[in-house]
Coordinates of C-alpha atoms in Angstrom, one line a residue:
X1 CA 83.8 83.2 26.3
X2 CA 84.2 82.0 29.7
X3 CA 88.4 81.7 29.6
X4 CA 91.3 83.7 30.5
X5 CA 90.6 87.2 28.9
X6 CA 86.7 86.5 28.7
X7 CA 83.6 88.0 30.6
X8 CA 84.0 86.4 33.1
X9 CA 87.7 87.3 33.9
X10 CA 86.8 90.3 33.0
X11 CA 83.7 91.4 35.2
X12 CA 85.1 90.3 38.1
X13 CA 88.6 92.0 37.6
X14 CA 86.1 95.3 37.0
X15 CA 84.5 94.6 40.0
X16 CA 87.3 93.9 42.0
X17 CA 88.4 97.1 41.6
X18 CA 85.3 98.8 42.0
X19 CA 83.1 97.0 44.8
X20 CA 82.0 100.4 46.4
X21 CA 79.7 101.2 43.0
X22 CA 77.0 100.3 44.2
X23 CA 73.9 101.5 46.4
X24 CA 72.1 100.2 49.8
X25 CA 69.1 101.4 47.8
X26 CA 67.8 102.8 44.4
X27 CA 66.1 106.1 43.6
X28 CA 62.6 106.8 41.8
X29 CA 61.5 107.6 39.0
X30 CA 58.4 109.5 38.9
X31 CA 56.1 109.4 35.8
X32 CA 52.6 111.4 36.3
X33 CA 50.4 112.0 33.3
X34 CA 47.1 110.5 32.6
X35 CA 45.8 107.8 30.4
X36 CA 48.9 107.9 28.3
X37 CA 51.0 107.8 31.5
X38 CA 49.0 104.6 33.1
X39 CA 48.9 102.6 29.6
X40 CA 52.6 103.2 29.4
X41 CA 52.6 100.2 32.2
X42 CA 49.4 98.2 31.0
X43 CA 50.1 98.1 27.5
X44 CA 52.4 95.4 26.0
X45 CA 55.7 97.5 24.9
X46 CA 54.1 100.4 26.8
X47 CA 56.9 103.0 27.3
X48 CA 57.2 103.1 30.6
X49 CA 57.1 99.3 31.2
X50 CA 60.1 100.1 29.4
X51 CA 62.1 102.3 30.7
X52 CA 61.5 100.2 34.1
X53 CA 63.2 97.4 32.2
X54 CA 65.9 100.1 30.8
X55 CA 66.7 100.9 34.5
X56 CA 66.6 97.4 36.0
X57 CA 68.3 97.2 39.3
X58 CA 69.0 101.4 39.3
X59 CA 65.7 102.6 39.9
X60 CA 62.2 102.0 40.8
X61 CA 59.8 103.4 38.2
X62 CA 57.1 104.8 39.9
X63 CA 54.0 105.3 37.8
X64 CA 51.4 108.1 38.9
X65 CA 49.1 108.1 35.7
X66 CA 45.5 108.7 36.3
X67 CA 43.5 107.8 33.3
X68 CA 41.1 110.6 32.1
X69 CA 42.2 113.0 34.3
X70 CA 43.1 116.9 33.4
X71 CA 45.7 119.3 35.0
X72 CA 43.5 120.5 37.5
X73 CA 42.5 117.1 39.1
X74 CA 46.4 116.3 39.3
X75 CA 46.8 119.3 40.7
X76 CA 44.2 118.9 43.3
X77 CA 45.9 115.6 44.1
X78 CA 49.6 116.9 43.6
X79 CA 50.2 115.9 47.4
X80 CA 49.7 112.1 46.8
X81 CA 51.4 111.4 43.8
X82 CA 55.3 111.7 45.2
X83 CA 57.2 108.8 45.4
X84 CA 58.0 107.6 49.2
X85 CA 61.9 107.3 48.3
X86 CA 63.9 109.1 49.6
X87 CA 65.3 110.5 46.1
X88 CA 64.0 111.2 43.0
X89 CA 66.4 111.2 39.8
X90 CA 64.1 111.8 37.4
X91 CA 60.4 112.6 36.6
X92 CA 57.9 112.7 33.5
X93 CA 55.0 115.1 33.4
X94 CA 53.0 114.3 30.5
X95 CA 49.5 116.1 30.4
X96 CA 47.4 117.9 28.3
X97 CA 45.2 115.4 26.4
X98 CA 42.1 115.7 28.2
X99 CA 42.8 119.0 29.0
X100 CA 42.6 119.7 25.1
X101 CA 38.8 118.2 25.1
X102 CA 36.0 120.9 23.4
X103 CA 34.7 123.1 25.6
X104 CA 31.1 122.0 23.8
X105 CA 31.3 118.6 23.6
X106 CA 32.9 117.4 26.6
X107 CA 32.9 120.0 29.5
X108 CA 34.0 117.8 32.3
X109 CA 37.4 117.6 31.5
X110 CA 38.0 120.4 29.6
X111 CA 40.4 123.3 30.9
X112 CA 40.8 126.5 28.9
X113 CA 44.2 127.0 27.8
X114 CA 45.5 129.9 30.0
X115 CA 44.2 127.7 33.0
X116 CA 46.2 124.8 31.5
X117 CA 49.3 126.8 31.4
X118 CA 48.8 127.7 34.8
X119 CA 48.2 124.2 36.6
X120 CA 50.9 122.7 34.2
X121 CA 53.4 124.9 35.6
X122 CA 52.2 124.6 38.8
X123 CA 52.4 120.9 39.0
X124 CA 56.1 121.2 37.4
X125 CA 57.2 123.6 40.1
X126 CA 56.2 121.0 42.4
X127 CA 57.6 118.4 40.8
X128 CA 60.9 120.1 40.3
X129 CA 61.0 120.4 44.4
X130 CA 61.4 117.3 44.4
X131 CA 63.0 115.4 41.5
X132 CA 66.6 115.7 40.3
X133 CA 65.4 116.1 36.8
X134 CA 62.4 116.6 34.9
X135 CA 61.0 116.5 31.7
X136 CA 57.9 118.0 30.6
X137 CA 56.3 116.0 27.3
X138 CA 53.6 117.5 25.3
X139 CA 49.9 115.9 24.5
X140 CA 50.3 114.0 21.6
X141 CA 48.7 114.4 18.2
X142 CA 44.8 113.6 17.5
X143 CA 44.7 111.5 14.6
X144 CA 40.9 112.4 14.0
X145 CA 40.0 109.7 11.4
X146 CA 40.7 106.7 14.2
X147 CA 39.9 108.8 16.9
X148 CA 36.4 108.9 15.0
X149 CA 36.0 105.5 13.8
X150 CA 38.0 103.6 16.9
X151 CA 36.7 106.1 20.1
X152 CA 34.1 108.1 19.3
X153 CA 31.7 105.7 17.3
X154 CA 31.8 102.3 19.3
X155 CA 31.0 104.4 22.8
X156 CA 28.4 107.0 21.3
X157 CA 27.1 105.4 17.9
X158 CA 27.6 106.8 14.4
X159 CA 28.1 110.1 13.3
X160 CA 28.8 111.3 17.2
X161 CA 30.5 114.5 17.2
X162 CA 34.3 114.4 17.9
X163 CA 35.4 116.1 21.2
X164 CA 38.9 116.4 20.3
X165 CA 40.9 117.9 17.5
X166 CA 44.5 117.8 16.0
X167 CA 44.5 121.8 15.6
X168 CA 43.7 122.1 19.1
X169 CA 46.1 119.4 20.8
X170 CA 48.4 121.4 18.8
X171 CA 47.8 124.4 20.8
X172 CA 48.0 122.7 24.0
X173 CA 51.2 121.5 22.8
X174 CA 52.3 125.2 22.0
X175 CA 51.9 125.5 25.7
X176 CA 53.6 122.7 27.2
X177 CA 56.6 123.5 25.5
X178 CA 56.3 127.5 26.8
X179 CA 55.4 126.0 30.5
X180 CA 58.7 124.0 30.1
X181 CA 60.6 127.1 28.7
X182 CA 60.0 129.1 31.4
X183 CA 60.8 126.5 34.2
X184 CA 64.0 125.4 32.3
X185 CA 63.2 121.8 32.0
X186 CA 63.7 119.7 29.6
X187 CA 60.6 119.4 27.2
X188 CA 59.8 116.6 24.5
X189 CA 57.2 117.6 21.2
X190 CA 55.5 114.6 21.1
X191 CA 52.5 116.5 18.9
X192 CA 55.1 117.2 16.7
X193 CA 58.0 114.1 17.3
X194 CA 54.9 111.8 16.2
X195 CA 53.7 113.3 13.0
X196 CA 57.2 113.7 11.7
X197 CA 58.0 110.0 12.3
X198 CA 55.9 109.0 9.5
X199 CA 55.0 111.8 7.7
X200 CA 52.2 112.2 4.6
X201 CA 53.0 111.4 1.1
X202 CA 51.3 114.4 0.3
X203 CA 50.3 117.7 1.7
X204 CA 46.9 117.7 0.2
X205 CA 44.3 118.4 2.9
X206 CA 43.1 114.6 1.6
X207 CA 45.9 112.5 1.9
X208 CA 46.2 110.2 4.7
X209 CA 48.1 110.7 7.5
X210 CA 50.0 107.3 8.3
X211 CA 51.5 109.1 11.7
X212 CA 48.4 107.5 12.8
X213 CA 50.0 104.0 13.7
X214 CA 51.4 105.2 16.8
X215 CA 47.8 105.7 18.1
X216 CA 45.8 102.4 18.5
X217 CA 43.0 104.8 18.6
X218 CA 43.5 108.1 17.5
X219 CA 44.4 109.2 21.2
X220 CA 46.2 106.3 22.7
X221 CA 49.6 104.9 22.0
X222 CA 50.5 101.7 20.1
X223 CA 53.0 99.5 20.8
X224 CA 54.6 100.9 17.9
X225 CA 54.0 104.6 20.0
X226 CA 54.7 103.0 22.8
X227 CA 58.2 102.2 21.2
X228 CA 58.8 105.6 19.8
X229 CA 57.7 107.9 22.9
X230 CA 60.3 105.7 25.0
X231 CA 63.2 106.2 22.5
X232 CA 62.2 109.8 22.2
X233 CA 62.6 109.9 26.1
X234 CA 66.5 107.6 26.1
X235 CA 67.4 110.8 23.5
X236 CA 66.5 113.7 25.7
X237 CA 68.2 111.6 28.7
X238 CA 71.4 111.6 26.6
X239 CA 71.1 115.1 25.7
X240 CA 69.6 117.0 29.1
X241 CA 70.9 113.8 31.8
X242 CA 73.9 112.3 30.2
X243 CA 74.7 110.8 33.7
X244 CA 71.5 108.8 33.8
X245 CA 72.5 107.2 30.4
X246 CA 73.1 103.2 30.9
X247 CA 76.0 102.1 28.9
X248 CA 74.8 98.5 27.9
X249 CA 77.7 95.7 28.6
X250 CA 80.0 95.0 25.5
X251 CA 80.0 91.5 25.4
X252 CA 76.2 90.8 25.8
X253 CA 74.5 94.2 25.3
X254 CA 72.3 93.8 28.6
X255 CA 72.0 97.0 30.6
X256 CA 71.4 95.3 33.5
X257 CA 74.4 93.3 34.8
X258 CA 78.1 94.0 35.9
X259 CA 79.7 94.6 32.2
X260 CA 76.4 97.7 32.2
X261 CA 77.0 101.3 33.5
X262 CA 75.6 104.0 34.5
X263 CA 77.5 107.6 35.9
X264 CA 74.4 108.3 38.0
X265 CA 72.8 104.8 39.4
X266 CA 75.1 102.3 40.7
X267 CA 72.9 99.4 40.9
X268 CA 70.6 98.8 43.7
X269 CA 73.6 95.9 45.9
X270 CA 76.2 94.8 43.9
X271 CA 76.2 92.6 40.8
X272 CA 76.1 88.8 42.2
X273 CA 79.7 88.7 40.2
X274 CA 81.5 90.3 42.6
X275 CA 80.5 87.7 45.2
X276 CA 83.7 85.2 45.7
X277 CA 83.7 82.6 48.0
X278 CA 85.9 84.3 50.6
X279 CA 83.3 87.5 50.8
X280 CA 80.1 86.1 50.4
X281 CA 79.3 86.6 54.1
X282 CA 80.9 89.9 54.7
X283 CA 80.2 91.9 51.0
X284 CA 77.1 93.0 52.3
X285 CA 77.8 93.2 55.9
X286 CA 80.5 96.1 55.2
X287 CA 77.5 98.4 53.4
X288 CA 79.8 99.9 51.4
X289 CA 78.0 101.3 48.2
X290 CA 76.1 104.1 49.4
X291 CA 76.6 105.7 45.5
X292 CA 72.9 106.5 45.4
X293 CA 73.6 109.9 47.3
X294 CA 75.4 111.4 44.4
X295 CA 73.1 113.9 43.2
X296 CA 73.5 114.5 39.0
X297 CA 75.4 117.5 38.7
X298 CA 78.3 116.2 41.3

């Protein structure tokens, strides 16, 4: 793989003739959310653990999840959570779960629905200042069997009420994707993405429902969820960001060396093949990426 005609020829013929792809820096990502957000780094698989791996050398990932938290502490802290780069290509808000809490059963973070619109599309007007792109995801489905027996139970003993419900995430759902609407950014149905991924055998009101895989717990995300919610994410890039999509190389399918591309992120310095012997000391003096200024709709 190594002879005339192979990678190696290859790659650095590519790079030859296109040294100045490549930045003096790389852009953020921004994910905010809550539990689902921050467990999307501390979980193995988790999704947005990820998509920082997806985006090797291209971006930092920066990752504002606050676990427990509704949309009107996020709001409250909305000047905190920004990224310090100087761009921002893309952004996540996913909120909503704890929002979605029972009124009766958990007051503290429950917000009523109209107020939940409200912050939500607050915080996305905010975020939209300042990122590139964003995409708003909705809370995802309570699986209210595992929520029961794997939440509820081992913190508050047997037969402890629930304090969330599928019917209602649902509705908070409804509104996530109306926020998103009338911002116009991109918007993912999780509620809905993760129940048709496995769906029922049956429609009896009995029948299990084996969409509950996803959640380790009922609420939280599997590596299995983990897994879907980041491929669900990859799709909406390709269809709302096509410039942020990374083309993996060819010959190896990594997405994070000199056969990989990306229309949007050059990488962060250039790809150690385009170092020769005779530029090794002067390939970096010159500075002359500088690709992370394109903005996505140049």
């Amino acid at each position: 793989p190594f002879g005339a005609g192979g990678r190696v020829a290859r790659t650095r013929a590519a790079m030859a003739a296109d040294l100045g792809e490549w930045g003096e820096t790389r852009p953020a990502m921004l994910l905010v959310g809550d539990s689902i957000t921050q467990e999307g780094f501390t979980t193995i698989g988790g999704w947005a653990a990820r998509l920082a791996g997806h985006y090797s050398r291209r971006v930092d990932v920066i990752n504002r999840g606050f676990g427990g938290y509704n949309t009107r502490w996020v709001l409250e802290a909305m000047d905190t959570l920004f990224a310090p780069h100087e761009r921002t290509v893309f952004a996540t808000v996913w909120l909503g779960a704890n929002d979605a809490a029972d009124p009766t059963k958990n007051e503290r973070q429950h917000v009523p629905l109209e107020e939940y619109k409200q912050n939500l599309a607050k915080i996305v007007a905010r975020v939209s200042q300042r990122s590139e792109a964003v995409v708003v995801i909705s809370p995802p489905p309570i699986h209210e069997k595992s929520y029961r027996t794997l939440f509820i139970e081992p913190r508050a003993g047997v037969g402890a009420p629930l304090d969330r419900f599928l019917a209602t995430s649902g509705r908070y759902a409804a509104a996530a994707r109306e926020v998103a609407e009338a911002a116009g950014v991109a918007f993912i149905d999780m509620w809905g993405k993760v129940q048709a991924a496995h769906p029922p055998a049956s429609t009896a009101p009995e029948a299990e429902l084996p969409w509950g895989r996803f959640l380790h717990d009922g609420l939280h995300f599997s590596q299995e969820g983990n897994k879907l919610a980041f491929e669900l994410i990859l799709e909406t890039i390709a269809e709302k960001f096509p410039k942020l999509v990374v083309k993996p190389d060819p010959a190896t399918d990594k997405k994070d060396n000199s056969g990989a591309s990306c229309a949007g992120l050059p990488p962060h310095l250039p790809w150690h093949d385009a170092f020769t012997v005779e530029n090794q000391r002067s390939l970096l003096a010159g500075r002359k990426g500088g690709g992370t200024k394109r903005k996505l709709d140049d």
